[in-house]
Amino acid sequence: MSTSTATSGTAAKRGGSSAGGASSTHPRRGRRFLNRHAWWPYALPGVGLVVVFFLVPFLLNLRFSFTNWSSFTDVITWNGLRNFETLIDQNIFWPSVQVTLIYAVTAMVVQNVVSLPLAYALRDTNGINSFFRSLFFLPVLIAPVAAGYIFSALLSPAGPLNAAVAAAIPGFDFAWLGETSTAIFIVAAVDAWKWSGVITLVYIAGLNAIPQSFIEAARIDGANRLRVFRSIELPLLAPAVTFNVVVTLLGAISAFDIVVSATGGGPGNSTTVLNLAMFRQWGAGFFGTASALSLTVAVLVIVIALPLVSFLRKREVEM
């Protein structure tokens, strides 16, 4: 065998070995890639739902917010900020934004101020507390529209609340939902009553997740109940506070059904939140201005949520 023949045979073997190594390496890389990205089939349904029910409607609404789309014309054309200018000229935009923010802040404050003491009182699991937890959760099961109609009847001038107060104060007569200065706060309180059961359960879960060893150590060091709550429980409850504050505030910005059934936006426009104003524009056939109001709700949620979540998360304490 010549030297050149031996060399070419060795090279051929190396080449074959290299090719075999490459062919065996690629499947391993493929398996590692699939193992590393094995999560995506599970995420796909969720991503699909977000795209179909949020992203696509949001993008369509974004486009129509800047068009002259209405039931009075067949041609949809770009009109820039004209829809917002029309809403401002008609004194709809800014009053609706103001009413929505007042409603959202009131509902958020009432829900959290009421739910935290309730959770503290009902944190221990026993028969009595389980009964009251179920009792306070019952309003959550009532449809928002039904809740609005129920309180509209209870708070009417001829309703049972005025009759009960008049039994103690003869001649008492007050239109709880008929005063422009107080109606928005009362309707927001109804919203808080409707959802406080959920917020209370979140606070109960947060309180029961706090290690008892922390509380016992603080008490051994002489801390009273108020000091334990302020220095131990409240800081460790921060994740529950973050969730409840964000959910109640952003949920109230999207309010519609309770307001419609309780006051219909009145008296005057004192309880006309953005979604109700949007509903009226849509019902009148002005789809462009309705889209502009809907876009305003989305922008409000985003503008408020991002800094609020960032601020509250920084205050959270890890156990």
mmCIF file with all atom_site columns, C-alpha atoms in Angstrom, residues 99-274:
data_model
loop_
_atom_site.group_PDB
_atom_site.id
_atom_site.type_symbol
_atom_site.label_atom_id
_atom_site.label_alt_id
_atom_site.label_comp_id
_atom_site.label_asym_id
_atom_site.label_entity_id
_atom_site.label_seq_id
_atom_site.pdbx_PDB_ins_code
_atom_site.Cartn_x
_atom_site.Cartn_y
_atom_site.Cartn_z
_atom_site.occupancy
_atom_site.B_iso_or_equiv
_atom_site.pdbx_formal_charge
_atom_site.auth_seq_id
_atom_site.auth_comp_id
_atom_site.auth_asym_id
_atom_site.auth_atom_id
_atom_site.pdbx_PDB_model_num
ATOM 1   C CA . VAL A 1 99  ? -66.344 60.953 37.694 1.00 0.00 ? 99  VAL A CA 1
ATOM 2   C CA . THR A 1 100 ? -64.578 57.708 36.772 1.00 0.00 ? 100 THR A CA 1
ATOM 3   C CA . LEU A 1 101 ? -61.508 58.540 38.873 1.00 0.00 ? 101 LEU A CA 1
ATOM 4   C CA . ILE A 1 102 ? -63.629 59.614 41.873 1.00 0.00 ? 102 ILE A CA 1
ATOM 5   C CA . TYR A 1 103 ? -65.653 56.423 41.578 1.00 0.00 ? 103 TYR A CA 1
ATOM 6   C CA . ALA A 1 104 ? -62.540 54.212 41.261 1.00 0.00 ? 104 ALA A CA 1
ATOM 7   C CA . VAL A 1 105 ? -60.640 55.770 44.175 1.00 0.00 ? 105 VAL A CA 1
ATOM 8   C CA . THR A 1 106 ? -63.727 55.687 46.436 1.00 0.00 ? 106 THR A CA 1
ATOM 9   C CA . ALA A 1 107 ? -64.480 52.052 45.617 1.00 0.00 ? 107 ALA A CA 1
ATOM 10  C CA . MET A 1 108 ? -60.836 51.063 46.141 1.00 0.00 ? 108 MET A CA 1
ATOM 11  C CA . VAL A 1 109 ? -60.519 52.849 49.491 1.00 0.00 ? 109 VAL A CA 1
ATOM 12  C CA . VAL A 1 110 ? -63.835 51.538 50.865 1.00 0.00 ? 110 VAL A CA 1
ATOM 13  C CA . GLN A 1 111 ? -63.144 47.959 49.811 1.00 0.00 ? 111 GLN A CA 1
ATOM 14  C CA . ASN A 1 112 ? -59.685 47.846 51.363 1.00 0.00 ? 112 ASN A CA 1
ATOM 15  C CA . VAL A 1 113 ? -60.535 49.796 54.518 1.00 0.00 ? 113 VAL A CA 1
ATOM 16  C CA . VAL A 1 114 ? -63.531 47.537 55.187 1.00 0.00 ? 114 VAL A CA 1
ATOM 17  C CA . SER A 1 115 ? -61.981 44.239 54.095 1.00 0.00 ? 115 SER A CA 1
ATOM 18  C CA . LEU A 1 116 ? -58.715 44.406 56.060 1.00 0.00 ? 116 LEU A CA 1
ATOM 19  C CA . PRO A 1 117 ? -60.358 44.659 59.531 1.00 0.00 ? 117 PRO A CA 1
ATOM 20  C CA . LEU A 1 118 ? -62.861 41.984 58.476 1.00 0.00 ? 118 LEU A CA 1
ATOM 21  C CA . ALA A 1 119 ? -60.002 39.688 57.446 1.00 0.00 ? 119 ALA A CA 1
ATOM 22  C CA . TYR A 1 120 ? -58.227 40.370 60.726 1.00 0.00 ? 120 TYR A CA 1
ATOM 23  C CA . ALA A 1 121 ? -61.384 39.463 62.663 1.00 0.00 ? 121 ALA A CA 1
ATOM 24  C CA . LEU A 1 122 ? -62.098 36.329 60.589 1.00 0.00 ? 122 LEU A CA 1
ATOM 25  C CA . ARG A 1 123 ? -58.537 35.048 60.080 1.00 0.00 ? 123 ARG A CA 1
ATOM 26  C CA . ASP A 1 124 ? -58.886 32.049 62.426 1.00 0.00 ? 124 ASP A CA 1
ATOM 27  C CA . THR A 1 125 ? -60.593 29.046 60.875 1.00 0.00 ? 125 THR A CA 1
ATOM 28  C CA . ASN A 1 126 ? -63.529 27.880 63.010 1.00 0.00 ? 126 ASN A CA 1
ATOM 29  C CA . GLY A 1 127 ? -67.247 27.342 62.578 1.00 0.00 ? 127 GLY A CA 1
ATOM 30  C CA . ILE A 1 128 ? -68.353 30.889 63.409 1.00 0.00 ? 128 ILE A CA 1
ATOM 31  C CA . ASN A 1 129 ? -65.731 32.536 61.191 1.00 0.00 ? 129 ASN A CA 1
ATOM 32  C CA . SER A 1 130 ? -66.539 30.155 58.319 1.00 0.00 ? 130 SER A CA 1
ATOM 33  C CA . PHE A 1 131 ? -70.201 31.169 58.584 1.00 0.00 ? 131 PHE A CA 1
ATOM 34  C CA . PHE A 1 132 ? -69.394 34.890 58.445 1.00 0.00 ? 132 PHE A CA 1
ATOM 35  C CA . ARG A 1 133 ? -66.868 34.401 55.637 1.00 0.00 ? 133 ARG A CA 1
ATOM 36  C CA . SER A 1 134 ? -69.638 32.774 53.587 1.00 0.00 ? 134 SER A CA 1
ATOM 37  C CA . LEU A 1 135 ? -72.081 35.510 54.577 1.00 0.00 ? 135 LEU A CA 1
ATOM 38  C CA . PHE A 1 136 ? -69.752 38.314 53.486 1.00 0.00 ? 136 PHE A CA 1
ATOM 39  C CA . PHE A 1 137 ? -68.975 36.459 50.264 1.00 0.00 ? 137 PHE A CA 1
ATOM 40  C CA . LEU A 1 138 ? -72.640 36.215 49.225 1.00 0.00 ? 138 LEU A CA 1
ATOM 41  C CA . PRO A 1 139 ? -72.747 39.665 47.495 1.00 0.00 ? 139 PRO A CA 1
ATOM 42  C CA . VAL A 1 140 ? -70.022 38.453 45.136 1.00 0.00 ? 140 VAL A CA 1
ATOM 43  C CA . LEU A 1 141 ? -72.477 35.876 43.795 1.00 0.00 ? 141 LEU A CA 1
ATOM 44  C CA . ILE A 1 142 ? -75.088 38.522 42.971 1.00 0.00 ? 142 ILE A CA 1
ATOM 45  C CA . ALA A 1 143 ? -75.026 39.923 39.446 1.00 0.00 ? 143 ALA A CA 1
ATOM 46  C CA . PRO A 1 144 ? -73.773 43.547 39.383 1.00 0.00 ? 144 PRO A CA 1
ATOM 47  C CA . VAL A 1 145 ? -76.915 44.681 37.579 1.00 0.00 ? 145 VAL A CA 1
ATOM 48  C CA . ALA A 1 146 ? -79.084 43.047 40.245 1.00 0.00 ? 146 ALA A CA 1
ATOM 49  C CA . ALA A 1 147 ? -77.014 44.664 42.998 1.00 0.00 ? 147 ALA A CA 1
ATOM 50  C CA . GLY A 1 148 ? -77.573 48.064 41.409 1.00 0.00 ? 148 GLY A CA 1
ATOM 51  C CA . TYR A 1 149 ? -81.333 47.577 41.193 1.00 0.00 ? 149 TYR A CA 1
ATOM 52  C CA . ILE A 1 150 ? -81.507 46.262 44.778 1.00 0.00 ? 150 ILE A CA 1
ATOM 53  C CA . PHE A 1 151 ? -79.761 49.334 46.186 1.00 0.00 ? 151 PHE A CA 1
ATOM 54  C CA . SER A 1 152 ? -81.745 51.625 43.919 1.00 0.00 ? 152 SER A CA 1
ATOM 55  C CA . ALA A 1 153 ? -84.883 50.321 45.638 1.00 0.00 ? 153 ALA A CA 1
ATOM 56  C CA . LEU A 1 154 ? -83.382 50.296 49.148 1.00 0.00 ? 154 LEU A CA 1
ATOM 57  C CA . LEU A 1 155 ? -82.109 53.875 48.839 1.00 0.00 ? 155 LEU A CA 1
ATOM 58  C CA . SER A 1 156 ? -85.101 55.433 47.101 1.00 0.00 ? 156 SER A CA 1
ATOM 59  C CA . PRO A 1 157 ? -86.868 58.243 49.004 1.00 0.00 ? 157 PRO A CA 1
ATOM 60  C CA . ALA A 1 158 ? -89.780 55.875 49.718 1.00 0.00 ? 158 ALA A CA 1
ATOM 61  C CA . GLY A 1 159 ? -87.464 52.933 50.391 1.00 0.00 ? 159 GLY A CA 1
ATOM 62  C CA . PRO A 1 160 ? -86.882 50.934 53.580 1.00 0.00 ? 160 PRO A CA 1
ATOM 63  C CA . LEU A 1 161 ? -83.712 52.820 54.595 1.00 0.00 ? 161 LEU A CA 1
ATOM 64  C CA . ASN A 1 162 ? -85.508 56.167 54.817 1.00 0.00 ? 162 ASN A CA 1
ATOM 65  C CA . ALA A 1 163 ? -88.419 54.451 56.611 1.00 0.00 ? 163 ALA A CA 1
ATOM 66  C CA . ALA A 1 164 ? -86.030 52.965 59.192 1.00 0.00 ? 164 ALA A CA 1
ATOM 67  C CA . VAL A 1 165 ? -84.286 56.294 59.788 1.00 0.00 ? 165 VAL A CA 1
ATOM 68  C CA . ALA A 1 166 ? -87.627 58.100 59.945 1.00 0.00 ? 166 ALA A CA 1
ATOM 69  C CA . ALA A 1 167 ? -88.670 55.762 62.755 1.00 0.00 ? 167 ALA A CA 1
ATOM 70  C CA . ALA A 1 168 ? -85.895 57.306 64.866 1.00 0.00 ? 168 ALA A CA 1
ATOM 71  C CA . ILE A 1 169 ? -85.934 60.791 63.288 1.00 0.00 ? 169 ILE A CA 1
ATOM 72  C CA . PRO A 1 170 ? -89.531 61.699 62.353 1.00 0.00 ? 170 PRO A CA 1
ATOM 73  C CA . GLY A 1 171 ? -89.834 63.477 59.027 1.00 0.00 ? 171 GLY A CA 1
ATOM 74  C CA . PHE A 1 172 ? -86.487 62.250 57.737 1.00 0.00 ? 172 PHE A CA 1
ATOM 75  C CA . ASP A 1 173 ? -86.440 62.208 53.940 1.00 0.00 ? 173 ASP A CA 1
ATOM 76  C CA . PHE A 1 174 ? -83.302 62.033 51.829 1.00 0.00 ? 174 PHE A CA 1
ATOM 77  C CA . ALA A 1 175 ? -82.778 61.083 48.192 1.00 0.00 ? 175 ALA A CA 1
ATOM 78  C CA . TRP A 1 176 ? -79.585 59.032 48.637 1.00 0.00 ? 176 TRP A CA 1
ATOM 79  C CA . LEU A 1 177 ? -79.067 58.596 44.903 1.00 0.00 ? 177 LEU A CA 1
ATOM 80  C CA . GLY A 1 178 ? -80.723 61.871 43.916 1.00 0.00 ? 178 GLY A CA 1
ATOM 81  C CA . GLU A 1 179 ? -78.087 64.320 45.189 1.00 0.00 ? 179 GLU A CA 1
ATOM 82  C CA . THR A 1 180 ? -75.429 65.285 42.650 1.00 0.00 ? 180 THR A CA 1
ATOM 83  C CA . SER A 1 181 ? -72.839 65.800 45.390 1.00 0.00 ? 181 SER A CA 1
ATOM 84  C CA . THR A 1 182 ? -73.189 62.384 47.055 1.00 0.00 ? 182 THR A CA 1
ATOM 85  C CA . ALA A 1 183 ? -74.579 59.966 44.454 1.00 0.00 ? 183 ALA A CA 1
ATOM 86  C CA . ILE A 1 184 ? -71.195 58.981 43.010 1.00 0.00 ? 184 ILE A CA 1
ATOM 87  C CA . PHE A 1 185 ? -69.826 58.085 46.464 1.00 0.00 ? 185 PHE A CA 1
ATOM 88  C CA . ILE A 1 186 ? -72.892 56.000 47.332 1.00 0.00 ? 186 ILE A CA 1
ATOM 89  C CA . VAL A 1 187 ? -72.773 54.076 44.049 1.00 0.00 ? 187 VAL A CA 1
ATOM 90  C CA . ALA A 1 188 ? -69.041 53.478 44.575 1.00 0.00 ? 188 ALA A CA 1
ATOM 91  C CA . ALA A 1 189 ? -69.845 52.158 48.052 1.00 0.00 ? 189 ALA A CA 1
ATOM 92  C CA . VAL A 1 190 ? -72.325 49.740 46.476 1.00 0.00 ? 190 VAL A CA 1
ATOM 93  C CA . ASP A 1 191 ? -69.526 48.556 44.186 1.00 0.00 ? 191 ASP A CA 1
ATOM 94  C CA . ALA A 1 192 ? -67.307 48.091 47.257 1.00 0.00 ? 192 ALA A CA 1
ATOM 95  C CA . TRP A 1 193 ? -70.051 46.111 49.040 1.00 0.00 ? 193 TRP A CA 1
ATOM 96  C CA . LYS A 1 194 ? -70.401 43.881 45.986 1.00 0.00 ? 194 LYS A CA 1
ATOM 97  C CA . TRP A 1 195 ? -66.722 42.863 45.818 1.00 0.00 ? 195 TRP A CA 1
ATOM 98  C CA . SER A 1 196 ? -65.489 43.131 49.427 1.00 0.00 ? 196 SER A CA 1
ATOM 99  C CA . GLY A 1 197 ? -65.939 39.385 49.979 1.00 0.00 ? 197 GLY A CA 1
ATOM 100 C CA . VAL A 1 198 ? -63.178 38.573 47.489 1.00 0.00 ? 198 VAL A CA 1
ATOM 101 C CA . ILE A 1 199 ? -60.828 41.205 48.906 1.00 0.00 ? 199 ILE A CA 1
ATOM 102 C CA . THR A 1 200 ? -61.443 39.912 52.446 1.00 0.00 ? 200 THR A CA 1
ATOM 103 C CA . LEU A 1 201 ? -60.496 36.361 51.437 1.00 0.00 ? 201 LEU A CA 1
ATOM 104 C CA . VAL A 1 202 ? -57.257 37.601 49.842 1.00 0.00 ? 202 VAL A CA 1
ATOM 105 C CA . TYR A 1 203 ? -56.350 39.428 53.058 1.00 0.00 ? 203 TYR A CA 1
ATOM 106 C CA . ILE A 1 204 ? -57.199 36.334 55.144 1.00 0.00 ? 204 ILE A CA 1
ATOM 107 C CA . ALA A 1 205 ? -54.902 34.212 52.971 1.00 0.00 ? 205 ALA A CA 1
ATOM 108 C CA . GLY A 1 206 ? -52.144 36.819 53.314 1.00 0.00 ? 206 GLY A CA 1
ATOM 109 C CA . LEU A 1 207 ? -52.491 36.995 57.112 1.00 0.00 ? 207 LEU A CA 1
ATOM 110 C CA . ASN A 1 208 ? -52.469 33.214 57.506 1.00 0.00 ? 208 ASN A CA 1
ATOM 111 C CA . ALA A 1 209 ? -49.327 32.958 55.347 1.00 0.00 ? 209 ALA A CA 1
ATOM 112 C CA . ILE A 1 210 ? -47.310 35.006 57.861 1.00 0.00 ? 210 ILE A CA 1
ATOM 113 C CA . PRO A 1 211 ? -45.105 32.636 59.951 1.00 0.00 ? 211 PRO A CA 1
ATOM 114 C CA . GLN A 1 212 ? -46.344 32.490 63.529 1.00 0.00 ? 212 GLN A CA 1
ATOM 115 C CA . SER A 1 213 ? -42.726 32.327 64.714 1.00 0.00 ? 213 SER A CA 1
ATOM 116 C CA . PHE A 1 214 ? -42.264 35.972 63.698 1.00 0.00 ? 214 PHE A CA 1
ATOM 117 C CA . ILE A 1 215 ? -45.290 37.050 65.730 1.00 0.00 ? 215 ILE A CA 1
ATOM 118 C CA . GLU A 1 216 ? -44.340 34.949 68.761 1.00 0.00 ? 216 GLU A CA 1
ATOM 119 C CA . ALA A 1 217 ? -40.792 36.338 68.714 1.00 0.00 ? 217 ALA A CA 1
ATOM 120 C CA . ALA A 1 218 ? -42.140 39.892 68.615 1.00 0.00 ? 218 ALA A CA 1
ATOM 121 C CA . ARG A 1 219 ? -44.472 39.207 71.537 1.00 0.00 ? 219 ARG A CA 1
ATOM 122 C CA . ILE A 1 220 ? -41.636 37.666 73.555 1.00 0.00 ? 220 ILE A CA 1
ATOM 123 C CA . ASP A 1 221 ? -39.748 40.914 72.941 1.00 0.00 ? 221 ASP A CA 1
ATOM 124 C CA . GLY A 1 222 ? -42.664 42.802 74.494 1.00 0.00 ? 222 GLY A CA 1
ATOM 125 C CA . ALA A 1 223 ? -44.487 44.063 71.388 1.00 0.00 ? 223 ALA A CA 1
ATOM 126 C CA . ASN A 1 224 ? -48.198 44.686 71.901 1.00 0.00 ? 224 ASN A CA 1
ATOM 127 C CA . ARG A 1 225 ? -50.857 43.747 69.364 1.00 0.00 ? 225 ARG A CA 1
ATOM 128 C CA . LEU A 1 226 ? -50.778 47.100 67.567 1.00 0.00 ? 226 LEU A CA 1
ATOM 129 C CA . ARG A 1 227 ? -46.970 47.007 67.285 1.00 0.00 ? 227 ARG A CA 1
ATOM 130 C CA . VAL A 1 228 ? -47.080 43.436 65.954 1.00 0.00 ? 228 VAL A CA 1
ATOM 131 C CA . PHE A 1 229 ? -49.599 44.471 63.315 1.00 0.00 ? 229 PHE A CA 1
ATOM 132 C CA . ARG A 1 230 ? -47.716 47.599 62.296 1.00 0.00 ? 230 ARG A CA 1
ATOM 133 C CA . SER A 1 231 ? -44.170 46.157 62.306 1.00 0.00 ? 231 SER A CA 1
ATOM 134 C CA . ILE A 1 232 ? -44.691 42.493 61.411 1.00 0.00 ? 232 ILE A CA 1
ATOM 135 C CA . GLU A 1 233 ? -48.047 41.736 59.842 1.00 0.00 ? 233 GLU A CA 1
ATOM 136 C CA . LEU A 1 234 ? -48.619 44.837 57.722 1.00 0.00 ? 234 LEU A CA 1
ATOM 137 C CA . PRO A 1 235 ? -45.189 44.761 55.978 1.00 0.00 ? 235 PRO A CA 1
ATOM 138 C CA . LEU A 1 236 ? -45.525 41.025 55.285 1.00 0.00 ? 236 LEU A CA 1
ATOM 139 C CA . LEU A 1 237 ? -49.051 41.600 54.023 1.00 0.00 ? 237 LEU A CA 1
ATOM 140 C CA . ALA A 1 238 ? -47.731 43.903 51.294 1.00 0.00 ? 238 ALA A CA 1
ATOM 141 C CA . PRO A 1 239 ? -48.198 41.398 48.401 1.00 0.00 ? 239 PRO A CA 1
ATOM 142 C CA . ALA A 1 240 ? -51.886 41.048 49.310 1.00 0.00 ? 240 ALA A CA 1
ATOM 143 C CA . VAL A 1 241 ? -52.171 44.845 49.577 1.00 0.00 ? 241 VAL A CA 1
ATOM 144 C CA . THR A 1 242 ? -50.601 45.220 46.136 1.00 0.00 ? 242 THR A CA 1
ATOM 145 C CA . PHE A 1 243 ? -53.026 42.760 44.593 1.00 0.00 ? 243 PHE A CA 1
ATOM 146 C CA . ASN A 1 244 ? -56.118 44.190 46.280 1.00 0.00 ? 244 ASN A CA 1
ATOM 147 C CA . VAL A 1 245 ? -55.329 47.850 45.625 1.00 0.00 ? 245 VAL A CA 1
ATOM 148 C CA . VAL A 1 246 ? -54.512 47.268 41.967 1.00 0.00 ? 246 VAL A CA 1
ATOM 149 C CA . VAL A 1 247 ? -57.472 44.965 41.297 1.00 0.00 ? 247 VAL A CA 1
ATOM 150 C CA . THR A 1 248 ? -60.038 47.163 43.038 1.00 0.00 ? 248 THR A CA 1
ATOM 151 C CA . LEU A 1 249 ? -58.795 50.411 41.486 1.00 0.00 ? 249 LEU A CA 1
ATOM 152 C CA . LEU A 1 250 ? -58.472 49.143 37.926 1.00 0.00 ? 250 LEU A CA 1
ATOM 153 C CA . GLY A 1 251 ? -61.688 47.141 38.161 1.00 0.00 ? 251 GLY A CA 1
ATOM 154 C CA . ALA A 1 252 ? -63.604 50.231 39.269 1.00 0.00 ? 252 ALA A CA 1
ATOM 155 C CA . ILE A 1 253 ? -62.234 52.253 36.346 1.00 0.00 ? 253 ILE A CA 1
ATOM 156 C CA . SER A 1 254 ? -64.071 49.782 34.100 1.00 0.00 ? 254 SER A CA 1
ATOM 157 C CA . ALA A 1 255 ? -67.348 50.119 36.032 1.00 0.00 ? 255 ALA A CA 1
ATOM 158 C CA . PHE A 1 256 ? -70.553 50.111 34.057 1.00 0.00 ? 256 PHE A CA 1
ATOM 159 C CA . ASP A 1 257 ? -73.351 47.735 35.101 1.00 0.00 ? 257 ASP A CA 1
ATOM 160 C CA . ILE A 1 258 ? -73.782 48.822 38.734 1.00 0.00 ? 258 ILE A CA 1
ATOM 161 C CA . VAL A 1 259 ? -73.880 52.491 37.719 1.00 0.00 ? 259 VAL A CA 1
ATOM 162 C CA . VAL A 1 260 ? -76.396 51.878 34.923 1.00 0.00 ? 260 VAL A CA 1
ATOM 163 C CA . SER A 1 261 ? -78.798 49.926 37.124 1.00 0.00 ? 261 SER A CA 1
ATOM 164 C CA . ALA A 1 262 ? -78.444 52.133 40.225 1.00 0.00 ? 262 ALA A CA 1
ATOM 165 C CA . THR A 1 263 ? -78.599 55.645 38.760 1.00 0.00 ? 263 THR A CA 1
ATOM 166 C CA . GLY A 1 264 ? -78.423 55.424 34.959 1.00 0.00 ? 264 GLY A CA 1
ATOM 167 C CA . GLY A 1 265 ? -75.663 58.029 35.140 1.00 0.00 ? 265 GLY A CA 1
ATOM 168 C CA . GLY A 1 266 ? -77.751 60.612 37.000 1.00 0.00 ? 266 GLY A CA 1
ATOM 169 C CA . PRO A 1 267 ? -78.762 62.803 38.615 1.00 0.00 ? 267 PRO A CA 1
ATOM 170 C CA . GLY A 1 268 ? -77.689 64.938 35.668 1.00 0.00 ? 268 GLY A CA 1
ATOM 171 C CA . ASN A 1 269 ? -74.337 63.452 34.655 1.00 0.00 ? 269 ASN A CA 1
ATOM 172 C CA . SER A 1 270 ? -72.982 63.187 38.198 1.00 0.00 ? 270 SER A CA 1
ATOM 173 C CA . THR A 1 271 ? -72.463 59.404 37.961 1.00 0.00 ? 271 THR A CA 1
ATOM 174 C CA . THR A 1 272 ? -71.739 59.156 34.241 1.00 0.00 ? 272 THR A CA 1
ATOM 175 C CA . VAL A 1 273 ? -68.517 57.151 34.147 1.00 0.00 ? 273 VAL A CA 1
ATOM 176 C CA . LEU A 1 274 ? -66.498 56.714 30.957 1.00 0.00 ? 274 LEU A CA 1
#
